[in-house]
PDB file of C-alpha atoms and ligand atoms in Angstrom:
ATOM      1  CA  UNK B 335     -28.946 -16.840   6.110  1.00  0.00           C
ATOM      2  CA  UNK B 336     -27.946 -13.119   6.269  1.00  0.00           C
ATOM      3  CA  UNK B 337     -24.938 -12.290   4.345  1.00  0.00           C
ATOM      4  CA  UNK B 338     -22.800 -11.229   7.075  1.00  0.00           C
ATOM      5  CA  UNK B 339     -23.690 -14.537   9.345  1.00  0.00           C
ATOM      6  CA  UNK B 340     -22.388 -16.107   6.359  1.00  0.00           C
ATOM      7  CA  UNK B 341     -19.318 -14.485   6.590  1.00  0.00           C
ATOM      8  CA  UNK B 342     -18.599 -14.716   9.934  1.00  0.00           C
ATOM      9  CA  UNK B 343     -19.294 -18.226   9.727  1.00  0.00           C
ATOM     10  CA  UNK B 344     -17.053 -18.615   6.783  1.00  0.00           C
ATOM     11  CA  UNK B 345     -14.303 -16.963   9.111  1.00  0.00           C
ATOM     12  CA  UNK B 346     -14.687 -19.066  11.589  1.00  0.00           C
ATOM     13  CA  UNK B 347     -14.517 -22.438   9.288  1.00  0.00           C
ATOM     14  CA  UNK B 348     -11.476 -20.890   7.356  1.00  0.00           C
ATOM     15  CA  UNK B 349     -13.756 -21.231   4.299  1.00  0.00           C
ATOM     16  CA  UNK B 350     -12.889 -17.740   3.894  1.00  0.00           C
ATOM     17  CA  UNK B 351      -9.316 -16.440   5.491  1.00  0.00           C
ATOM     18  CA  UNK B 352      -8.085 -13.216   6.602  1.00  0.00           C
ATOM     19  CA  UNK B 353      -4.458 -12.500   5.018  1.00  0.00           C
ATOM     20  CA  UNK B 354      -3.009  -9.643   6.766  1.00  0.00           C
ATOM     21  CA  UNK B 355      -1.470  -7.682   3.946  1.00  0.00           C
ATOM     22  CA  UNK B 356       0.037  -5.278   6.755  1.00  0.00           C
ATOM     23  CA  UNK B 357       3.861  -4.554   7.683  1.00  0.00           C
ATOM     24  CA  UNK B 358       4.903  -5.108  11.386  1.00  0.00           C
ATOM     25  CA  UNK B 359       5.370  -1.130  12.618  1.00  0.00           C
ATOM     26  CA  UNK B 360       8.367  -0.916  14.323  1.00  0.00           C
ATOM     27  CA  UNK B 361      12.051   1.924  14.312  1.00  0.00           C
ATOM     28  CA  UNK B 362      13.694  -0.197  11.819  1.00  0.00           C
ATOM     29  CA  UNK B 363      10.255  -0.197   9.669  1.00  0.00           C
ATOM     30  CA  UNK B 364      12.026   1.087   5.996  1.00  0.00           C
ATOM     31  CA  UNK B 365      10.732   5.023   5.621  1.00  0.00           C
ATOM     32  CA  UNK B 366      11.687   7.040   2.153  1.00  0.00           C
ATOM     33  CA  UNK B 367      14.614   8.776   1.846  1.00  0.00           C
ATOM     34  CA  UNK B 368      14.280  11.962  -0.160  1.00  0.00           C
ATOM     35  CA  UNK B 369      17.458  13.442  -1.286  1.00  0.00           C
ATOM     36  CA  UNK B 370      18.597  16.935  -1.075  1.00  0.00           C
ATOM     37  CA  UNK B 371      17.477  20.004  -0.726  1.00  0.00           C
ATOM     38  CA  UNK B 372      13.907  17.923   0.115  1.00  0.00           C
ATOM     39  CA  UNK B 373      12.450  17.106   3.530  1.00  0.00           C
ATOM     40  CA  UNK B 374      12.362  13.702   5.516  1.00  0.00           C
ATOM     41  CA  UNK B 375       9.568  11.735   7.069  1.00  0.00           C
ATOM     42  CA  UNK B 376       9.917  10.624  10.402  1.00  0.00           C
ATOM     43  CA  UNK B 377      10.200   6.718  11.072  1.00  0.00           C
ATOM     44  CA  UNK B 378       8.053   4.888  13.577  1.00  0.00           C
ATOM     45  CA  UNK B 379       9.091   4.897  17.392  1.00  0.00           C
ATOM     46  CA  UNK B 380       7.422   4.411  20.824  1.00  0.00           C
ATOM     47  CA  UNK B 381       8.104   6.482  23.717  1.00  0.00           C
ATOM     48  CA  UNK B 382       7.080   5.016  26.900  1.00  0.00           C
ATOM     49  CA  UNK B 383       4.530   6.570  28.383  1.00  0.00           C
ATOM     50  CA  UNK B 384       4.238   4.114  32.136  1.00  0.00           C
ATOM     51  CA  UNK B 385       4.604   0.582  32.286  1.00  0.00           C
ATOM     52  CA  UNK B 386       3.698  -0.726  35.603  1.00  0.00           C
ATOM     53  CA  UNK B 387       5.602   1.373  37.431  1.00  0.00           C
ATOM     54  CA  UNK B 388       5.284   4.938  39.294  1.00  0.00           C
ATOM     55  CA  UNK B 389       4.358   6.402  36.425  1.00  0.00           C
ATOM     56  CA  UNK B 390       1.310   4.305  36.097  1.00  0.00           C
ATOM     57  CA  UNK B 391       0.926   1.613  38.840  1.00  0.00           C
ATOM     58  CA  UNK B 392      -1.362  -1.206  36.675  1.00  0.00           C
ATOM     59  CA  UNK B 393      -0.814   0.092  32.954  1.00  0.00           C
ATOM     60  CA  UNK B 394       1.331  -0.057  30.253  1.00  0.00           C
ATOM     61  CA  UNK B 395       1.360   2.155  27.512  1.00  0.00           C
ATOM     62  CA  UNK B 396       3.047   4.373  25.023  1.00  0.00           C
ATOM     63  CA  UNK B 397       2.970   7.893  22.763  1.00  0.00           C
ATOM     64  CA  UNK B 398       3.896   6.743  19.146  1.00  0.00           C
ATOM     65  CA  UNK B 399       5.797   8.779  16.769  1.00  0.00           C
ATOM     66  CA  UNK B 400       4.953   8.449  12.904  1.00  0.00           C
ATOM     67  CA  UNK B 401       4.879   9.980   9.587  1.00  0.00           C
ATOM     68  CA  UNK B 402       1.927   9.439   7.654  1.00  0.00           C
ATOM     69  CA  UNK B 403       3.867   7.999   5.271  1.00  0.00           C
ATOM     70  CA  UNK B 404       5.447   5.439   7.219  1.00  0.00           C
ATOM     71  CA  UNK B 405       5.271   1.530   6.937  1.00  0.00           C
ATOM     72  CA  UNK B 406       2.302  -0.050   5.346  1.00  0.00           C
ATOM     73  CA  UNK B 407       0.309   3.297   4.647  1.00  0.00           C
ATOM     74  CA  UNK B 408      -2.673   5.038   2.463  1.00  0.00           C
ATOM     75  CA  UNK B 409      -1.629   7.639   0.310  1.00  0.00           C
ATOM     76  CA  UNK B 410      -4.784  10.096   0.014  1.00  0.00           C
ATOM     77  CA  UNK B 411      -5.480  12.538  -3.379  1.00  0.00           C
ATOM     78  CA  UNK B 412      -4.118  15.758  -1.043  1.00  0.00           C
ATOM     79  CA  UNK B 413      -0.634  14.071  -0.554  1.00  0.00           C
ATOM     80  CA  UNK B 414      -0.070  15.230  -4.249  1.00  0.00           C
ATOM     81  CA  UNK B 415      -0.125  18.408  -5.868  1.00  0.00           C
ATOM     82  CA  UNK B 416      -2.175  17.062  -8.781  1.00  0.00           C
ATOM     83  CA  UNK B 417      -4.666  16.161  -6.056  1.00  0.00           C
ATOM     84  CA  UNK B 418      -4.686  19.174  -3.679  1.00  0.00           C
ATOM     85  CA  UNK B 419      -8.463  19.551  -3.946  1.00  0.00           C
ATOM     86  CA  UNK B 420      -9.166  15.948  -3.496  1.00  0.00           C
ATOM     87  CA  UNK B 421     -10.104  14.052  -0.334  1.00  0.00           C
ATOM     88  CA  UNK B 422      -7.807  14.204   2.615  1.00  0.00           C
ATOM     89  CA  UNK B 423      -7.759  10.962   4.496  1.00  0.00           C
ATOM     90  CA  UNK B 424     -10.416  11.442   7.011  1.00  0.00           C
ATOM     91  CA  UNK B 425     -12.226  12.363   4.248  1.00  0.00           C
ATOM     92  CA  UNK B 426     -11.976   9.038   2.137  1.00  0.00           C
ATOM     93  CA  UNK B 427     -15.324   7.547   1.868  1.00  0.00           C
ATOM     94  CA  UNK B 428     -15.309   4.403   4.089  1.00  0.00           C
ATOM     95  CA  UNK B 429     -17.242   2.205   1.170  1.00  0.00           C
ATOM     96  CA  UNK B 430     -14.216   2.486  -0.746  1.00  0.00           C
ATOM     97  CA  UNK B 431     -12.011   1.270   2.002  1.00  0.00           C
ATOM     98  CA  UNK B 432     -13.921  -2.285   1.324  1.00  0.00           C
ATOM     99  CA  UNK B 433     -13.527  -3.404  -2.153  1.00  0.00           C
ATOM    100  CA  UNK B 434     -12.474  -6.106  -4.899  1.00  0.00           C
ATOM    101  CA  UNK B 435      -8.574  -6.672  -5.496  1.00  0.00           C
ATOM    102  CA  UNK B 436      -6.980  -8.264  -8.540  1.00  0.00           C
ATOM    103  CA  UNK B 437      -3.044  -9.095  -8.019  1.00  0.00           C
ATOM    104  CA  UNK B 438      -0.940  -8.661 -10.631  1.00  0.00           C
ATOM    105  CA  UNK B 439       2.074 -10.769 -10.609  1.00  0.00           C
ATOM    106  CA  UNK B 440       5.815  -9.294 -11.761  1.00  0.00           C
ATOM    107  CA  UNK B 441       8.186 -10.798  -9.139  1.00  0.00           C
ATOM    108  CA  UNK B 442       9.926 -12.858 -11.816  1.00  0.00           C
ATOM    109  CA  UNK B 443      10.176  -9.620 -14.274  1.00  0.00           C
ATOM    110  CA  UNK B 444      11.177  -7.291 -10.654  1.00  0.00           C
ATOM    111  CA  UNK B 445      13.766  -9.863  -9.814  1.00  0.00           C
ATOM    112  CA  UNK B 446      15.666  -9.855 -12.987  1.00  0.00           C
ATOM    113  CA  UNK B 447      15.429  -6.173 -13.573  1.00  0.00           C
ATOM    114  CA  UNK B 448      14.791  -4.102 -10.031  1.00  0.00           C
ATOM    115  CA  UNK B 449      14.007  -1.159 -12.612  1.00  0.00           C
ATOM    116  CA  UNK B 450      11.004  -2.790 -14.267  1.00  0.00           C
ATOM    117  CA  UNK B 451       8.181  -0.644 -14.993  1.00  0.00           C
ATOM    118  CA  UNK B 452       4.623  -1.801 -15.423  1.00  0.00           C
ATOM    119  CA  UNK B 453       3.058  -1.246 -19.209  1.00  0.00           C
ATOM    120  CA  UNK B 454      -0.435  -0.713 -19.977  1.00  0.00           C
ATOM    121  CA  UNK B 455       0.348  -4.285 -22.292  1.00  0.00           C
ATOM    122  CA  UNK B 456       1.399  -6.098 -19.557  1.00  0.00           C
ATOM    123  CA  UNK B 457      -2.289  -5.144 -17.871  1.00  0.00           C
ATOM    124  CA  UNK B 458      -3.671  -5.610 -20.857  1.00  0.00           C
ATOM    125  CA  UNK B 459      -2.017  -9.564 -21.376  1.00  0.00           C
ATOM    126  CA  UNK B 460      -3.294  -9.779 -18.159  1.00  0.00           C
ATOM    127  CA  UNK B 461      -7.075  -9.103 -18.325  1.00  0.00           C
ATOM    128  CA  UNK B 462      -6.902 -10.932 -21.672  1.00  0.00           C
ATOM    129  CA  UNK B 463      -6.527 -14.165 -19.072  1.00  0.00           C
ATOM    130  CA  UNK B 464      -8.564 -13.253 -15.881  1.00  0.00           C
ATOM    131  CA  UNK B 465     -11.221 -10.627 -17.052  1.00  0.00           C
ATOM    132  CA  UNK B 466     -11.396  -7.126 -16.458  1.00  0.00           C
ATOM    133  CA  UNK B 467      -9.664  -5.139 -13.740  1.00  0.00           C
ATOM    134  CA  UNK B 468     -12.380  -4.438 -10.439  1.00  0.00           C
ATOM    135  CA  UNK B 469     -14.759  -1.722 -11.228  1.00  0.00           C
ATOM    136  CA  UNK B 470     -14.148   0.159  -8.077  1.00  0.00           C
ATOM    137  CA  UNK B 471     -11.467  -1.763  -6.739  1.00  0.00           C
ATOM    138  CA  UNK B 472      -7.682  -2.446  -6.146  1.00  0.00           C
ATOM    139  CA  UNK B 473      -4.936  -3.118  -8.494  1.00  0.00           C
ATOM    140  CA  UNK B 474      -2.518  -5.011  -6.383  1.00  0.00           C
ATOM    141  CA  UNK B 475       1.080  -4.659  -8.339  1.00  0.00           C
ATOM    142  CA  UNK B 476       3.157  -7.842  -6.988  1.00  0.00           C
ATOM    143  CA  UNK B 477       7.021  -7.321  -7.598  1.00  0.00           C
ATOM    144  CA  UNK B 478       8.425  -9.859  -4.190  1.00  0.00           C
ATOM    145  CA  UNK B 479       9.577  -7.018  -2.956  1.00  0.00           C
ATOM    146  CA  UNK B 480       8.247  -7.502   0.735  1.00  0.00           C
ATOM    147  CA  UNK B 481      10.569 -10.079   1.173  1.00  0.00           C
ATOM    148  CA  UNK B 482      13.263  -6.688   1.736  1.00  0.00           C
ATOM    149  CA  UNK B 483      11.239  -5.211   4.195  1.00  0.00           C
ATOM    150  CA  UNK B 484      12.753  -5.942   6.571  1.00  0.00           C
ATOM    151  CA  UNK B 485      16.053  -4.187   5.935  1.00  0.00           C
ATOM    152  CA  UNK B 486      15.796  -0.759   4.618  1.00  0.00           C
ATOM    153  CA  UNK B 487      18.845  -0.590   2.726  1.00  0.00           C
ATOM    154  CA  UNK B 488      17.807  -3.623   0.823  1.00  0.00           C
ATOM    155  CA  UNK B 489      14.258  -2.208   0.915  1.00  0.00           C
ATOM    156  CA  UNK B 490      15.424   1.193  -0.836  1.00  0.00           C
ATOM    157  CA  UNK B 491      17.980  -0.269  -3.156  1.00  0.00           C
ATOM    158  CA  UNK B 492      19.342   3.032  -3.929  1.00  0.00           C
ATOM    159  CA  UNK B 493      23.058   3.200  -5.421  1.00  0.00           C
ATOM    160  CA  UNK B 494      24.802   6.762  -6.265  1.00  0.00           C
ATOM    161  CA  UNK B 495      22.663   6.888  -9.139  1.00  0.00           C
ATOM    162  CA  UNK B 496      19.354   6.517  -6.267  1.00  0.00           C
ATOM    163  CA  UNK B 497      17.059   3.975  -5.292  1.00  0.00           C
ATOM    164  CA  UNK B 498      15.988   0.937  -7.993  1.00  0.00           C
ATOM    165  CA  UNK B 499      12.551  -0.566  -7.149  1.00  0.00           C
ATOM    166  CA  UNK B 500       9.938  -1.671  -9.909  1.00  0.00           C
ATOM    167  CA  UNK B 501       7.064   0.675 -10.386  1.00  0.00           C
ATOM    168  CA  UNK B 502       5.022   2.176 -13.427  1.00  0.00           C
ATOM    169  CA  UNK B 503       5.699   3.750 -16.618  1.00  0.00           C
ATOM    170  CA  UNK B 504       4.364   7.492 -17.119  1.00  0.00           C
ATOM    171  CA  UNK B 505       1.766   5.601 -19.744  1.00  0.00           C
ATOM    172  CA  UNK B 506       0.538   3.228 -17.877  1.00  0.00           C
ATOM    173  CA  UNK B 507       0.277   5.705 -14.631  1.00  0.00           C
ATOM    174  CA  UNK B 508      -1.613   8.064 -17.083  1.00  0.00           C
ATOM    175  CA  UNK B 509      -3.940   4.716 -18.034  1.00  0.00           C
ATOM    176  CA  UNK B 510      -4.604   3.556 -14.982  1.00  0.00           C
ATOM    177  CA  UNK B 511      -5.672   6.986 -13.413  1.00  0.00           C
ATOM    178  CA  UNK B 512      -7.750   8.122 -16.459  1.00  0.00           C
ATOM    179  CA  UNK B 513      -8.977   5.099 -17.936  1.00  0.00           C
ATOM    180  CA  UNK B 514      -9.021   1.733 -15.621  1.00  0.00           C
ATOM    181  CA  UNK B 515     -11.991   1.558 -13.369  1.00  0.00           C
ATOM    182  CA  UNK B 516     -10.093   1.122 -10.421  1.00  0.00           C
ATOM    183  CA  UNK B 517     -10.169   3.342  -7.012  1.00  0.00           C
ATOM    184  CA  UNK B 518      -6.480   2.797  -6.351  1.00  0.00           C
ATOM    185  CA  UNK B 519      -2.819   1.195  -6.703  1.00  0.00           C
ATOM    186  CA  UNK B 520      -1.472  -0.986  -4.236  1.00  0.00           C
ATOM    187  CA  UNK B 521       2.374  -2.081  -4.197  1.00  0.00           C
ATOM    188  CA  UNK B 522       4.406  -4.002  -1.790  1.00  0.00           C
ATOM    189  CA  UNK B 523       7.330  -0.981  -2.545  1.00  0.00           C
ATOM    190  CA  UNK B 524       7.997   2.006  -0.321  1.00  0.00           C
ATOM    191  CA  UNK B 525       5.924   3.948  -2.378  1.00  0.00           C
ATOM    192  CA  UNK B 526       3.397   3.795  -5.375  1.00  0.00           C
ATOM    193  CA  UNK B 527       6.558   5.002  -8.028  1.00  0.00           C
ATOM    194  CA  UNK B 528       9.465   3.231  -9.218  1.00  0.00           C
ATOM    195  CA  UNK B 529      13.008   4.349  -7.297  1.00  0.00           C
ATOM    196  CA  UNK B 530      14.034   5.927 -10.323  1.00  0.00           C
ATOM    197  CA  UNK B 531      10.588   8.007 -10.546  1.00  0.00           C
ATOM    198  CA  UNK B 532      12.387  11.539  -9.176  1.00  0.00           C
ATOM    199  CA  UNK B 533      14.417  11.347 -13.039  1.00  0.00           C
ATOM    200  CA  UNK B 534      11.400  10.501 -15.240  1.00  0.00           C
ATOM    201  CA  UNK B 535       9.800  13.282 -17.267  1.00  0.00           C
ATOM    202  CA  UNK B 536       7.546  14.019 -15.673  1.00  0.00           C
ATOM    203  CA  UNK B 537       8.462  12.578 -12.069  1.00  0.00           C
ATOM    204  CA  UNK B 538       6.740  10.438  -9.769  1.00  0.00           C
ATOM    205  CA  UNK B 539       3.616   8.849 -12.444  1.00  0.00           C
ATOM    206  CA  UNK B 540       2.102   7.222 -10.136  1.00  0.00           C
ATOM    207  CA  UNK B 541       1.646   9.803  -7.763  1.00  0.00           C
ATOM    208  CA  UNK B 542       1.079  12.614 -10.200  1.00  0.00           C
ATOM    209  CA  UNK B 543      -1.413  10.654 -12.282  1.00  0.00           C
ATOM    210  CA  UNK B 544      -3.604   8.312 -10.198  1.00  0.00           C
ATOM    211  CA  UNK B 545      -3.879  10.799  -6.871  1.00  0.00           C
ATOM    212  CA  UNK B 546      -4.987  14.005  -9.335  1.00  0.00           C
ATOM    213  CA  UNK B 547      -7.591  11.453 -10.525  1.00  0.00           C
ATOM    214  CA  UNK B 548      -8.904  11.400  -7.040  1.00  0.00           C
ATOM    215  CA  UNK B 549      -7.410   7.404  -7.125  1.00  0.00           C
ATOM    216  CA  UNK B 550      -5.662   6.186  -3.875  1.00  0.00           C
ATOM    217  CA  UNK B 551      -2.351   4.275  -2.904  1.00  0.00           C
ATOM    218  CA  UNK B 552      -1.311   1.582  -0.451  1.00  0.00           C
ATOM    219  CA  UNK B 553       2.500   0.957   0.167  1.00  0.00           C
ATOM    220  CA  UNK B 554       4.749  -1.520   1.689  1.00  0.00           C
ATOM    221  CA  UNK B 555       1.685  -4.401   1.043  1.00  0.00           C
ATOM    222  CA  UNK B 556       3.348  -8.038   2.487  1.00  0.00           C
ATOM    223  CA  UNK B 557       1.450 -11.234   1.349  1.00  0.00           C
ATOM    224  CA  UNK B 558       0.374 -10.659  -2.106  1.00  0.00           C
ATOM    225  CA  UNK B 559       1.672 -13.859  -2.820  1.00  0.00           C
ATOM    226  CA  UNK B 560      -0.693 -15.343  -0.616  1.00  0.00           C
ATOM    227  CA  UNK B 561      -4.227 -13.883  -2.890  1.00  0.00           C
ATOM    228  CA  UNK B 562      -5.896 -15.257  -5.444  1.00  0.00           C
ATOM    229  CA  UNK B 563      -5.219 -13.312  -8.848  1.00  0.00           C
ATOM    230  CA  UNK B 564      -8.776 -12.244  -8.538  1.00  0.00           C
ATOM    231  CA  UNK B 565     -11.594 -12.654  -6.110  1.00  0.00           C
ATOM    232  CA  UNK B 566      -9.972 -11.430  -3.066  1.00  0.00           C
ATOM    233  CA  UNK B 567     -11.788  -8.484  -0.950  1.00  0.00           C
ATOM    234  CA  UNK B 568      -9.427  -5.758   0.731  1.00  0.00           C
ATOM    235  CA  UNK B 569     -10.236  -4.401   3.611  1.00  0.00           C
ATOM    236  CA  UNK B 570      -8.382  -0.633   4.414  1.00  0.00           C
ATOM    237  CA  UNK B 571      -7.900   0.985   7.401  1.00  0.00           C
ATOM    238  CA  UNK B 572      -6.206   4.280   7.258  1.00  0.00           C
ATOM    239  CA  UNK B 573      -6.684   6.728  10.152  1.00  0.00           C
ATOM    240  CA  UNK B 574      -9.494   9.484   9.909  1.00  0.00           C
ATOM    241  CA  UNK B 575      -6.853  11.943  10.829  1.00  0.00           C
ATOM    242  CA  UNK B 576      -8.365  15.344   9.893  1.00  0.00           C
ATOM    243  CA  UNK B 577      -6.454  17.083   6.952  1.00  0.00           C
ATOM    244  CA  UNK B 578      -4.180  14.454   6.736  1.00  0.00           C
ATOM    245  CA  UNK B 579      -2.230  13.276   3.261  1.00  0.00           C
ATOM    246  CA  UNK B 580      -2.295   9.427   4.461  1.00  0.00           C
ATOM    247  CA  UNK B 581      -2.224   7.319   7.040  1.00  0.00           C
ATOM    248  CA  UNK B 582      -0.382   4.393   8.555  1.00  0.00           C
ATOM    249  CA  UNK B 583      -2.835   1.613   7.406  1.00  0.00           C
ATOM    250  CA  UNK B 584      -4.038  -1.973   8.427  1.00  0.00           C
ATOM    251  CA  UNK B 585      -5.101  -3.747   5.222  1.00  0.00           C
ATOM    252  CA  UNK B 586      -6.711  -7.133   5.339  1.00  0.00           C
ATOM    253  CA  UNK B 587      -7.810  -9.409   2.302  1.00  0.00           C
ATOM    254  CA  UNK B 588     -10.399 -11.897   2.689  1.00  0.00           C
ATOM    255  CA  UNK B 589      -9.914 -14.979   0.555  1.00  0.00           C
ATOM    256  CA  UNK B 590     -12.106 -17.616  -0.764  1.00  0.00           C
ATOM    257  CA  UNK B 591     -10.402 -21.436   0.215  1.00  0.00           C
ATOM    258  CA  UNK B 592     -10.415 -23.692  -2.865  1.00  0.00           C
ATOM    259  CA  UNK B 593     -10.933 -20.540  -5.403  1.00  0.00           C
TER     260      UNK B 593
HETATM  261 MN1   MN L1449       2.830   7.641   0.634  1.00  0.00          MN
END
């Protein structure tokens, strides 16, 4: 049998299932709050276009307003300034946006400290139980923050001091961009940095680090809890949108039942 019959097969038997790993877009979706003197991103909205009516007699639909940035979302290399003569979006190359995930799991350490930051050792304990990160694929950073994602002030976390969500360390950003084989970082967070990532010398890691390597992000992720800690395939789906720094983003996993 051909390998995609077998997959389609495996579908349809729920031998192999389809977690969607993707964020409900809606206006209270949670969007990043930059503080002063810095620029905003605009949250998700509809504006009605017809809907059965004079306007359009037999159709329904809408205009959509977005950031790139908003909701579940791809973060391209151009988005940072480490990365401003990397790919743009559209120019991602759609091979990559199919590719092996490994979850890492820190919702225990996230919920006692909403600071925590990820350490090259705590990868390292990791692989020293299930193997070597994906060459060519996803980390998958599991904190249990998507259970806040649906309320953005709970989401953010921020306090007069800012926001307080788990993210990396500057070594382990520096690690995973220069020496860990993987294409990119997903995180179920607002964005690919820890809250507190604007104070950190130097700020914003994550960004800095993995997108200057050319490496890739995926934000606001729901359902890691849901995938194996290895063995699940993601699937990506950012929009081609010419030039642009990211995309809103579907992302699938495909799972193996009983593995
Ligand atoms: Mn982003």
């Amino acid at each position: 049998m051909s390998v995609l019959r077998a997959l389609t097969d495996a579908i349809s038997d729920r031998s192999v299932e389809v977690i969607d790993l993707t964020a409900p877009l809606s206006d209270t979706t949670p969007v990043i709050m930059l503080p002063e003197p810095f620029a905003n991103t605009a949250g998700f909205a509809l504006t009605e276009v017809s809907r059965y009516d004079e306007r359009g007699p037999a159709w329904y639909w809408n205009d959509i307003v977005t950031g790139e940035h908003t909701g579940t979302h791809f973060d391209a290399p151009v988005h940072w300034l480490t990365g401003k003569d990397g790919e743009d979006v559209a120019q991602v190359p759609v091979t990559r946006l199919i590719a092996p995930a490994a979850v890492l799991d820190f919702s225990a350490q996230a919920a006692a400290d909403p600071d925590f930051l990820l350490e090259v050792d705590h990868v390292r304990a990791w692989e020293a139980e299930h193997g070597p990160l994906p060459d060519g694929g996803w980390l998958l950073y599991r904190t249990g923050w998507d259970a806040r994602s649906g309320d953005q002030a709970a989401f953010l976390n921020a306090d007069a001091a800012g926001p307080h969500t788990p993210g990396l360390s500057i070594s382990c950003a520096a690690w995973l961009a220069a020496e860990a084989p993987i294409i990119g970082l997903g995180v179920e967070t607002v964005g690919t940095d820890a809250g507190a990532a604007h104070s950190f010398d130097p700020p914003f890691p994550g960004h800095a680090a993995l997108l200057g390597a050319g490496k890739y992000g995926l934000t606001q992720l729901q359902n890691l809890a849901r995938l194996p800690a290895t063995g699940a395939v993601l699937i990506a789906g950012p929009l081609p949108i010419t030039g642009g720094s990211g995309s809103p983003c579907r992302v699938l996993a495909l799972t193996e039942r009983g593995r």
